[in-house]
Short mmCIF file of N, CA, C and O in Angstrom, two decimals:
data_model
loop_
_atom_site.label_atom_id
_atom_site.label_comp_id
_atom_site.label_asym_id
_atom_site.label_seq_id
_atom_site.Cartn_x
_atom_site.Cartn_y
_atom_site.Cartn_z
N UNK A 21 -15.30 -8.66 -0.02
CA UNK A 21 -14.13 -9.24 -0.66
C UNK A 21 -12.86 -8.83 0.09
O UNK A 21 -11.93 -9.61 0.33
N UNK A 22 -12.91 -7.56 0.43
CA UNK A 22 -11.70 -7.25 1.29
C UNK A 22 -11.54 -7.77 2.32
O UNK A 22 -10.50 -8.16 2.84
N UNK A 23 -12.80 -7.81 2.74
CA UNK A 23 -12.76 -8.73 4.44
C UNK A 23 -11.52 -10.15 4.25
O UNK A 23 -10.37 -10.46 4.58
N UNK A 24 -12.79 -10.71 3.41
CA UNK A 24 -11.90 -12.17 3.08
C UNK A 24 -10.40 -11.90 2.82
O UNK A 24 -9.68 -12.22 3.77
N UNK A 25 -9.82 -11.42 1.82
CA UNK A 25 -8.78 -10.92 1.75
C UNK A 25 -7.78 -10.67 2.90
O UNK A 25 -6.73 -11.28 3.10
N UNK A 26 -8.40 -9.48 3.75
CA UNK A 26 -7.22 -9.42 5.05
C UNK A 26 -7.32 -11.16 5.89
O UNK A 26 -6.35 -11.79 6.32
N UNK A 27 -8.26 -11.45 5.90
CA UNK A 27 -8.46 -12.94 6.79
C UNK A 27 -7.32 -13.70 6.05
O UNK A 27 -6.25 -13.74 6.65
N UNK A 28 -7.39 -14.37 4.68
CA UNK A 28 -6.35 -15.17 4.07
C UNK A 28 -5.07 -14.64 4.42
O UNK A 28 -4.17 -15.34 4.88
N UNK A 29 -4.95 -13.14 4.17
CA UNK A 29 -3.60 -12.71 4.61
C UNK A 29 -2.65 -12.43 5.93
O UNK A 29 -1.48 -12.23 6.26
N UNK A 30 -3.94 -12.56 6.44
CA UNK A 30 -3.61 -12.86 7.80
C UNK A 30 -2.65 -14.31 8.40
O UNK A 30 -1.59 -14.47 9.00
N UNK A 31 -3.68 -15.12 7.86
CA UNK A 31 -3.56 -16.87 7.66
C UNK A 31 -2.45 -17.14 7.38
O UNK A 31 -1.62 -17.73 8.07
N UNK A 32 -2.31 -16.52 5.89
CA UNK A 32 -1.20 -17.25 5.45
C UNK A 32 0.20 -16.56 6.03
O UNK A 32 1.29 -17.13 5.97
N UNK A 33 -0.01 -15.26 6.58
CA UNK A 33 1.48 -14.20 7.47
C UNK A 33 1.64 -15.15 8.66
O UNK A 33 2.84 -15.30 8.88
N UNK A 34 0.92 -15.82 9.46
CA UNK A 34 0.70 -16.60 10.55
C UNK A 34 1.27 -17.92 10.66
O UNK A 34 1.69 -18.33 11.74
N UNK A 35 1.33 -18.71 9.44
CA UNK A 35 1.82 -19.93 8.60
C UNK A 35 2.95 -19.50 8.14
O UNK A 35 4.00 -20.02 8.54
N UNK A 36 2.97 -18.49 7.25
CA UNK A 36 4.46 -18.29 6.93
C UNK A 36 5.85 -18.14 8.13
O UNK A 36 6.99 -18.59 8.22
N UNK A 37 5.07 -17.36 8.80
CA UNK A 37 6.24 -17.48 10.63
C UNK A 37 6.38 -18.67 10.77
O UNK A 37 7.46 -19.18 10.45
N UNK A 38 5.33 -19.46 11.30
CA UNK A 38 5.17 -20.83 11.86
C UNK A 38 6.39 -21.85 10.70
O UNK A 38 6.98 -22.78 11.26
N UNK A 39 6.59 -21.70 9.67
CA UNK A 39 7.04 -22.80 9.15
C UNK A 39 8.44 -22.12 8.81
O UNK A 39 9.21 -22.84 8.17
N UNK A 40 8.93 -20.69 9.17
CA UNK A 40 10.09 -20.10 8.90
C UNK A 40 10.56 -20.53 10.33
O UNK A 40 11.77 -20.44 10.54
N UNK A 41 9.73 -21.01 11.37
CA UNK A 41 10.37 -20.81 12.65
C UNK A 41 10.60 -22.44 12.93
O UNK A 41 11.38 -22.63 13.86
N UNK A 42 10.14 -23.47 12.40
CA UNK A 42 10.08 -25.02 12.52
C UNK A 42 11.86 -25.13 12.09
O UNK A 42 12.77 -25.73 12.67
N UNK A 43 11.86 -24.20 10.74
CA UNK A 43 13.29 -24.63 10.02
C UNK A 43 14.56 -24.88 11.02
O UNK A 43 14.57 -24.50 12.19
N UNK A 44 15.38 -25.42 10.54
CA UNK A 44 16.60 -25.62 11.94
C UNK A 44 17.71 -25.06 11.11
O UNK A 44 17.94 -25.37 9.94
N UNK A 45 18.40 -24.15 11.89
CA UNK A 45 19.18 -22.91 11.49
C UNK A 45 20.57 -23.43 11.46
O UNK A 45 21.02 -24.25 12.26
N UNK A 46 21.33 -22.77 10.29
CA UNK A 46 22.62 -23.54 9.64
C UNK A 46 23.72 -22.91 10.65
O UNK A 46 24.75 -22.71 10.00
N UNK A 47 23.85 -22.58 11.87
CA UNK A 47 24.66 -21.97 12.15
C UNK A 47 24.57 -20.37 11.98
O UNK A 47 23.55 -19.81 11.58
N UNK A 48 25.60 -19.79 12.29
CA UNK A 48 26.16 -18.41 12.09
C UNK A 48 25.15 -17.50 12.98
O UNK A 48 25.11 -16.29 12.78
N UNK A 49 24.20 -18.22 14.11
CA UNK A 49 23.51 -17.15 14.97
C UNK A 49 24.34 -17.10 16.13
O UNK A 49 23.69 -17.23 17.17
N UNK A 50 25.67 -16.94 16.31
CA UNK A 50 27.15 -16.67 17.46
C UNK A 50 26.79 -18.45 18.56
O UNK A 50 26.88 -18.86 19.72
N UNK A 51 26.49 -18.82 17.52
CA UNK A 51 26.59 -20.55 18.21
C UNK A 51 25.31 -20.54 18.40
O UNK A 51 24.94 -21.70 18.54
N UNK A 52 24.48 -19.84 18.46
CA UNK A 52 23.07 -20.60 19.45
C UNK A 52 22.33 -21.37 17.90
O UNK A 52 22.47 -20.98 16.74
N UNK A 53 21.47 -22.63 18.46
CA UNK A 53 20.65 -23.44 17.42
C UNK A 53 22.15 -23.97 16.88
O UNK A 53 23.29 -23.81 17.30
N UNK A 54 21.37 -24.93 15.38
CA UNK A 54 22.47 -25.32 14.48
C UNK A 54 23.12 -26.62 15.20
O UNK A 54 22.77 -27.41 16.07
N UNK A 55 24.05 -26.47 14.53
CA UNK A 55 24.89 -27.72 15.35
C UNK A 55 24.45 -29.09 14.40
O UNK A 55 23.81 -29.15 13.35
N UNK A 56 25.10 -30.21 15.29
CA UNK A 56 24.93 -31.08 15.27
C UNK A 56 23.94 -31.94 16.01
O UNK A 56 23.63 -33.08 15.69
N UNK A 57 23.38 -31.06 17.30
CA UNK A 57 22.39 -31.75 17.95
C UNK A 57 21.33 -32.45 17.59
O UNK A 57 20.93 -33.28 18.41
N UNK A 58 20.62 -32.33 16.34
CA UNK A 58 19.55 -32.55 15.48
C UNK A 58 18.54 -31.96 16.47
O UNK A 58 18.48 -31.71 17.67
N UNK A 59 17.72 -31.86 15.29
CA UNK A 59 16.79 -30.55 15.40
C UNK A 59 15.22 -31.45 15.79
O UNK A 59 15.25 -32.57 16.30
N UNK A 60 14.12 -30.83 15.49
CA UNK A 60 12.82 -30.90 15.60
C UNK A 60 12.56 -32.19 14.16
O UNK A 60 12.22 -33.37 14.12
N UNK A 61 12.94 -31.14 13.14
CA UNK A 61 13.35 -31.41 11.47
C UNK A 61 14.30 -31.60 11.45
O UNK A 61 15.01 -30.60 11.45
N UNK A 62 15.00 -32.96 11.41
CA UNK A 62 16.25 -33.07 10.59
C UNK A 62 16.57 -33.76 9.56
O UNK A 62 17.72 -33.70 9.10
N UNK A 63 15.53 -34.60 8.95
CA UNK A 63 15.57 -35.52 7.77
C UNK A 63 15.79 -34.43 6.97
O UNK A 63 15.46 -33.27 7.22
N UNK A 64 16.52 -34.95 5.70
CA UNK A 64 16.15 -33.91 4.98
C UNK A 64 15.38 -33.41 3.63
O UNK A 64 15.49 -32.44 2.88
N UNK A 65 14.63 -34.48 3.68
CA UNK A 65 13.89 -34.63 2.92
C UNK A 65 12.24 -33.63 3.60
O UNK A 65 11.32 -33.10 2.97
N UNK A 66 12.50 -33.74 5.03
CA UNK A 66 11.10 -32.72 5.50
C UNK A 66 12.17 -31.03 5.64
O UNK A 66 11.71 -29.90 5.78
N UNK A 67 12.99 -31.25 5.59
CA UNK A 67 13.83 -29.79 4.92
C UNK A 67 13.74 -29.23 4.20
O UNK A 67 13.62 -28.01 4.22
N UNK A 68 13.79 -30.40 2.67
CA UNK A 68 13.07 -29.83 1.58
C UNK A 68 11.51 -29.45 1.73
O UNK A 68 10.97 -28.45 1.26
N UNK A 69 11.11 -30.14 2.22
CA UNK A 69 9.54 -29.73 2.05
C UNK A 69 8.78 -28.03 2.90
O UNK A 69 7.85 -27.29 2.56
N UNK A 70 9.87 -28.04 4.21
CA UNK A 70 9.29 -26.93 4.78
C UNK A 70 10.58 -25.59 3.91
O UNK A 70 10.54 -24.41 4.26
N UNK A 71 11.58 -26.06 2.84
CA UNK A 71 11.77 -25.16 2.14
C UNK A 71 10.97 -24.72 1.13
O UNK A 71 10.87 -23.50 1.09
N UNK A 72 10.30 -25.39 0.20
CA UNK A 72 9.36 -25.16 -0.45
C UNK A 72 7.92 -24.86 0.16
O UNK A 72 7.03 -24.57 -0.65
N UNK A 73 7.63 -24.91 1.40
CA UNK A 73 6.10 -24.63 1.91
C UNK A 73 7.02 -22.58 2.14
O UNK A 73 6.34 -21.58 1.92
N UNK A 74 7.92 -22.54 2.40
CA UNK A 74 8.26 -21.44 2.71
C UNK A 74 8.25 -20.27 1.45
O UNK A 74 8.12 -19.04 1.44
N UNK A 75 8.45 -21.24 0.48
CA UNK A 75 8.43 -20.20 -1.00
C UNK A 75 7.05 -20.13 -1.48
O UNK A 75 6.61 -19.02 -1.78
N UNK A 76 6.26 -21.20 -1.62
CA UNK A 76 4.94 -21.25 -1.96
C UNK A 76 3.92 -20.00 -0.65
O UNK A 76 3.09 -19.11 -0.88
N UNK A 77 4.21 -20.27 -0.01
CA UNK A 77 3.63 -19.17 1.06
C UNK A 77 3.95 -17.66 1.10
O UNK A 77 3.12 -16.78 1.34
N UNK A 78 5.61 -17.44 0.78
CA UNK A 78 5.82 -16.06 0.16
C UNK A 78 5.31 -15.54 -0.90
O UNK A 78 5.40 -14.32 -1.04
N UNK A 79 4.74 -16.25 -1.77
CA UNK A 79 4.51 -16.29 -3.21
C UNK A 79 2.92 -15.68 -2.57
O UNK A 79 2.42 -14.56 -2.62
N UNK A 80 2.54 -16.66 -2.12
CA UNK A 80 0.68 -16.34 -2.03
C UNK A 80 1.01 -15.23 -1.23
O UNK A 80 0.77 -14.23 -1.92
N UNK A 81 1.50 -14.85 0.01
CA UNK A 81 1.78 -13.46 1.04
C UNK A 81 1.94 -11.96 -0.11
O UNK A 81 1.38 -10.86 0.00
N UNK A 82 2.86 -12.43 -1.11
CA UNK A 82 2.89 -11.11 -1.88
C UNK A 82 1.89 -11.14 -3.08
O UNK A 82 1.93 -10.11 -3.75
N UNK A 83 1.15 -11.93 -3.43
CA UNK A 83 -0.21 -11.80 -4.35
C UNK A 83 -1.21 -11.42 -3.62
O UNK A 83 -2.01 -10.57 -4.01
N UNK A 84 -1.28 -12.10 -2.31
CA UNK A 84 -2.56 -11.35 -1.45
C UNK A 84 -1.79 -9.80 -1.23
O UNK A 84 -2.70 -9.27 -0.59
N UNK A 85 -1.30 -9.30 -1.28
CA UNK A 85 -0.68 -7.76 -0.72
C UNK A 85 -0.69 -7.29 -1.74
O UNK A 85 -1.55 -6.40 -1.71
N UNK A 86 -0.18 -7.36 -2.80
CA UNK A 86 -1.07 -6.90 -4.31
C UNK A 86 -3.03 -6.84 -4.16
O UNK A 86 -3.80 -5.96 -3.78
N UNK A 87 -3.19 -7.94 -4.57
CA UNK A 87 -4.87 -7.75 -4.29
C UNK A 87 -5.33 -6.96 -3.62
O UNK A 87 -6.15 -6.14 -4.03
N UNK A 88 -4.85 -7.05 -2.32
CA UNK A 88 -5.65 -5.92 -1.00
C UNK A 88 -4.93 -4.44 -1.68
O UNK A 88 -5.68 -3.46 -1.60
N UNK A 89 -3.71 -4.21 -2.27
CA UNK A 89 -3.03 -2.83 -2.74
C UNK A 89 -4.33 -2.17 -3.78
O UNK A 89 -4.78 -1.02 -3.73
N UNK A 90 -4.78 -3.35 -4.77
CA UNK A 90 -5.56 -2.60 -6.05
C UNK A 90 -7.03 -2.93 -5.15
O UNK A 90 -7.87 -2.55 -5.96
N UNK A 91 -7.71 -3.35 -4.10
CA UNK A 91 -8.56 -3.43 -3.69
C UNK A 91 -8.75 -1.83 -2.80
O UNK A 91 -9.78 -1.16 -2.70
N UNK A 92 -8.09 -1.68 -2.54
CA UNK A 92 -7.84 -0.26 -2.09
C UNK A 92 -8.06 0.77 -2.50
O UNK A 92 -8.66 1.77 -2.10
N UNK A 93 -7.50 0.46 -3.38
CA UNK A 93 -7.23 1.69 -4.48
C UNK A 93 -8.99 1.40 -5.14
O UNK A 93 -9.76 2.35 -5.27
N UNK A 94 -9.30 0.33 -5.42
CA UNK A 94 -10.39 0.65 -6.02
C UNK A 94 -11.57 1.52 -5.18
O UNK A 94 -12.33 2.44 -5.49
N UNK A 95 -11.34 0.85 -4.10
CA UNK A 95 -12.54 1.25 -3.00
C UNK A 95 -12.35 2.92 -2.80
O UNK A 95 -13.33 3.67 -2.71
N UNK A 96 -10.99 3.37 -2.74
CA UNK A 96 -11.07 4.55 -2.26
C UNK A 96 -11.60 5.58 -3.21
O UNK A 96 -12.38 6.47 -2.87
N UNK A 97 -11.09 5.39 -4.54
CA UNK A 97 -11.28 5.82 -5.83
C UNK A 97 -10.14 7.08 -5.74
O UNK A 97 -10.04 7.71 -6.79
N UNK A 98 -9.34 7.49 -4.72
CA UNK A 98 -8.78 8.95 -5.17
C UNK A 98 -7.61 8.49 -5.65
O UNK A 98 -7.37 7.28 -5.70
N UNK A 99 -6.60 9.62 -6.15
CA UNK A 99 -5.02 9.35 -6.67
C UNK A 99 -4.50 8.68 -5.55
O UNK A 99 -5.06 8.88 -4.47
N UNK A 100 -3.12 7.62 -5.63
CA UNK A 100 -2.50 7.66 -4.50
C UNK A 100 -1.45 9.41 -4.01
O UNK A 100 -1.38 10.60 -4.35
N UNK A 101 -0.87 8.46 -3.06
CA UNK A 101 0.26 9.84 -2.79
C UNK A 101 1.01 10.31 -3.34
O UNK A 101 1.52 11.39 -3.07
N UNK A 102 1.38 9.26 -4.69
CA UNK A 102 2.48 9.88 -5.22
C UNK A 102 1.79 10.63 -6.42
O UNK A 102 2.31 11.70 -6.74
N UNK A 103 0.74 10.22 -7.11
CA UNK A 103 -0.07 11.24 -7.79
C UNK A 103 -0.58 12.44 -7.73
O UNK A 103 -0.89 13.22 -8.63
N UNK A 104 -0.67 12.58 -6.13
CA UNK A 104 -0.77 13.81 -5.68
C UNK A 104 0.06 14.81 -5.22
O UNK A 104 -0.17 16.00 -5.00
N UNK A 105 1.08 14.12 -5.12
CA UNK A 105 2.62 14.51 -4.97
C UNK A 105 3.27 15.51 -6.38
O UNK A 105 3.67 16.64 -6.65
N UNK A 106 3.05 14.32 -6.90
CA UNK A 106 3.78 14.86 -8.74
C UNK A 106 2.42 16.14 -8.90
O UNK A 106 2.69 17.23 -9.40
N UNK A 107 0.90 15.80 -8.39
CA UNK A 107 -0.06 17.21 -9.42
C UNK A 107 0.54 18.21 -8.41
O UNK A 107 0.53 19.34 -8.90
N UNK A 108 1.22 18.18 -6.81
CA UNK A 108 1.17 19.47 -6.47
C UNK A 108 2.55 20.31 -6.93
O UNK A 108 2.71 21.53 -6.90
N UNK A 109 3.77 18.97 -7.50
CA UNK A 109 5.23 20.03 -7.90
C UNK A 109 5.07 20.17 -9.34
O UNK A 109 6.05 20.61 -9.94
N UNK A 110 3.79 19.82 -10.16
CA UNK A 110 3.62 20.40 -11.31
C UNK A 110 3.69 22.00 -11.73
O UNK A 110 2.64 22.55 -11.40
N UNK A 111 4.43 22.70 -12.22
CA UNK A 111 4.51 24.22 -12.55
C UNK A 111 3.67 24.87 -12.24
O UNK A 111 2.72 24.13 -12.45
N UNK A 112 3.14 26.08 -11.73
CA UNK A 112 1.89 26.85 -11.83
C UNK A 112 1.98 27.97 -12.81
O UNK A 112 2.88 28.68 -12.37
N UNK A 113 1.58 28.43 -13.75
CA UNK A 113 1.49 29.79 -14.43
C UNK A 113 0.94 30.63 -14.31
O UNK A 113 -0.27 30.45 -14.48
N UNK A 114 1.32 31.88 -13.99
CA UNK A 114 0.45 32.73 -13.73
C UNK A 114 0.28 33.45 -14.45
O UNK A 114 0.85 33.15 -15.50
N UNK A 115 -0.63 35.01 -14.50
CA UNK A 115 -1.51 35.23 -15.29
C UNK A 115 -1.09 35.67 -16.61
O UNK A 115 0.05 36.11 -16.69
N UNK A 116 -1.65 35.64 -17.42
CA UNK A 116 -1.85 36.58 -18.96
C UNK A 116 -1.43 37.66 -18.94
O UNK A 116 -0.45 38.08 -19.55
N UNK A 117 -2.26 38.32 -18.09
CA UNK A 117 -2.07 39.85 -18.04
C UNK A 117 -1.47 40.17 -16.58
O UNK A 117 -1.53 39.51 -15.55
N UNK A 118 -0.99 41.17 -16.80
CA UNK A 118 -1.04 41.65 -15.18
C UNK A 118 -1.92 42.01 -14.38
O UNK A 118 -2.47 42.99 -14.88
N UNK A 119 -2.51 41.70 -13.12
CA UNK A 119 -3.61 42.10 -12.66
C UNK A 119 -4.35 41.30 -12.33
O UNK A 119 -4.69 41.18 -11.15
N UNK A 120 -4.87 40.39 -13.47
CA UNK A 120 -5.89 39.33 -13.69
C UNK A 120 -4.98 38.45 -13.02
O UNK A 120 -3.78 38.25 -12.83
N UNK A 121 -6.72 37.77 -12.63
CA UNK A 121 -6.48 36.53 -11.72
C UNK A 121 -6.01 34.99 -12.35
O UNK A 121 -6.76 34.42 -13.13
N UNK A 122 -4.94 34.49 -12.02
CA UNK A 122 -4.61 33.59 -12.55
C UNK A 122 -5.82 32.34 -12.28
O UNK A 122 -6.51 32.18 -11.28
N UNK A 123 -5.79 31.56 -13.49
CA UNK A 123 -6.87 30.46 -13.41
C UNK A 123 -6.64 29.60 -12.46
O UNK A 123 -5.45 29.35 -12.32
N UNK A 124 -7.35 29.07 -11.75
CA UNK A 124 -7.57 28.31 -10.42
C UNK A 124 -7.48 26.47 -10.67
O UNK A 124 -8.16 25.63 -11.26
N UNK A 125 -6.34 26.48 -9.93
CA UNK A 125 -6.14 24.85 -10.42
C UNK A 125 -7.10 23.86 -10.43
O UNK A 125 -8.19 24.04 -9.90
N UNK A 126 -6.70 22.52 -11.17
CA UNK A 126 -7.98 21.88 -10.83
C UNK A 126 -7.83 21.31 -9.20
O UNK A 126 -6.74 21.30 -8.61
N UNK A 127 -9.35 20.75 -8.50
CA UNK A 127 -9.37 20.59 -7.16
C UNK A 127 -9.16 18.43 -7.35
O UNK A 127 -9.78 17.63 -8.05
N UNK A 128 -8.27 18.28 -6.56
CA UNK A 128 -8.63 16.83 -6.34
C UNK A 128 -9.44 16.54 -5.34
O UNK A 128 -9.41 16.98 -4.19
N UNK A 129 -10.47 15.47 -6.01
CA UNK A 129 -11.65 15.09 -5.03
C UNK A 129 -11.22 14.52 -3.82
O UNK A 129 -10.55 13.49 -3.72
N UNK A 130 -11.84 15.56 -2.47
CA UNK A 130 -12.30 15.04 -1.49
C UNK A 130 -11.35 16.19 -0.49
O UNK A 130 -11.37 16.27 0.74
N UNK A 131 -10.32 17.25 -1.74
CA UNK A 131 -10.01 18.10 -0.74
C UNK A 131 -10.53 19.50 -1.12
O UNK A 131 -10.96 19.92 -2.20
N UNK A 132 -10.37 20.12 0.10
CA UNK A 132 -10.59 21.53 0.12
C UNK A 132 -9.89 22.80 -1.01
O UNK A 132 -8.69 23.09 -1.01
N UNK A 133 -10.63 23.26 -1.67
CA UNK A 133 -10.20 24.46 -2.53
C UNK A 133 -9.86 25.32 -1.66
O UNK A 133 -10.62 25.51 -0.72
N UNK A 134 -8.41 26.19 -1.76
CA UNK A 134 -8.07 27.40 -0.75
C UNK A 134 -9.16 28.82 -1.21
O UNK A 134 -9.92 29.11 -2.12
N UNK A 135 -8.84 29.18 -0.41
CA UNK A 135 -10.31 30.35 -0.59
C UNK A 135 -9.34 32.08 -1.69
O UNK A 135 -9.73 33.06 -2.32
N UNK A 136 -8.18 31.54 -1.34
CA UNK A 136 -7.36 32.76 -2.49
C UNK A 136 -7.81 32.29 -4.13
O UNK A 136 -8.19 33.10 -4.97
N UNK A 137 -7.67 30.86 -4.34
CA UNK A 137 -8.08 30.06 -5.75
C UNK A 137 -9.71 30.64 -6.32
O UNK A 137 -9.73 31.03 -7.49
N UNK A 138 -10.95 30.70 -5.56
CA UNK A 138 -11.99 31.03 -5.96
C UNK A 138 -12.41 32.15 -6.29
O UNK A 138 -12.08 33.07 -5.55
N UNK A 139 -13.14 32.43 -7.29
CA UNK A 139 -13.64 33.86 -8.00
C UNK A 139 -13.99 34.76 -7.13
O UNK A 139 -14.31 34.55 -5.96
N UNK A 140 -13.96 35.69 -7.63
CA UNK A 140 -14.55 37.02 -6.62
C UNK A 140 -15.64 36.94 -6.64
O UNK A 140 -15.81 36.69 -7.83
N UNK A 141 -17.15 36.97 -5.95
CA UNK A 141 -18.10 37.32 -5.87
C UNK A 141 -18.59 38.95 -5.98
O UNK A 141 -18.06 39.91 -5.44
N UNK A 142 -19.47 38.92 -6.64
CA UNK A 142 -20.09 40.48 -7.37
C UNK A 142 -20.48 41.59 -5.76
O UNK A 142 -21.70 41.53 -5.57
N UNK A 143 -20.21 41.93 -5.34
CA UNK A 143 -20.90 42.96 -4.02
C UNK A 143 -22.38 43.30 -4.13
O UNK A 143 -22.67 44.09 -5.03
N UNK A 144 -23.17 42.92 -3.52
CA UNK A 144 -24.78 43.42 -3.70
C UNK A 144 -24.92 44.16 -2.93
O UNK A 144 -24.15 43.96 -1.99
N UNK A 145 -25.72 45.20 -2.78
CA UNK A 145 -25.82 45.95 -1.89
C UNK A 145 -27.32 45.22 -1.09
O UNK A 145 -27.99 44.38 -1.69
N UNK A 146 -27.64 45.65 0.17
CA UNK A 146 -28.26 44.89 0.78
C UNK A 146 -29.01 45.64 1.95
O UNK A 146 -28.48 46.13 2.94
N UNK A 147 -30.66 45.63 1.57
CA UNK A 147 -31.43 46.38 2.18
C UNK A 147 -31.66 48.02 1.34
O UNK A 147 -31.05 48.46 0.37
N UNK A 148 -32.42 48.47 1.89
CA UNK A 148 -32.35 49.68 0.86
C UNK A 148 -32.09 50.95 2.35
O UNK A 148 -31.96 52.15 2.13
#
């Protein structure tokens, strides 16, 4: 599904240039284009039309970029950045008592726990 997805969005980013670049420009680029020369398009009735192919195409460009955004997100399954952002300037508290080890945050999947966060292991003695 994603495949398809980047392909349409591709398509339609490709089309959307193509018909932003057909348009014939009102002036104000320090004289160049514009004018009176007539253009490629100058009826203006195909003016209107490659104005509206231009909105209908922005329209689909930012629904496909949504789709592929929550397609993402589904596939990856983790928080984005800013979720992980806000859990790391969340407060930390430390301990109860003095001494004792403060409780060890929770880990978000797929990263590494720091090795200060994990319990002490018991000492065995080893070999006799």
């Amino acid at each position: 599904m994603m495949t398809f997805l980047l392909v349409v969005h591709s398509l339609i980013a490709v089309a959307l240039v193509a018909v932003i670049l057909l348009q014939r420009s009102e002036g104000g680029a320090l004289g160049i284009g514009g004018g009176g020369g007539g253009g490629l398009v100058s009826a203006r009735g195909a003016a209107n039309l490659l104005t509206r192919s231009t909105a209908i195409l922005a329209g689909l460009f930012i629904l496909t970029s949504i789709g592929l955004a929550f397609l993402a997100r589904i596939e990856k399954g983790s928080p984005s950045e800013i979720d992980r952002l806000l859990q790391e300037s969340a407060p930390v508290t430390g301990p109860a008592v003095p001494g004792e080890a403060a409780p060890a945050a929770p880990a978000v999947p797929g990263e590494a726990v720091p090795a200060d966060t994990l319990p002490a292991l018991p000492s065995v003695p080893v070999g006799d």
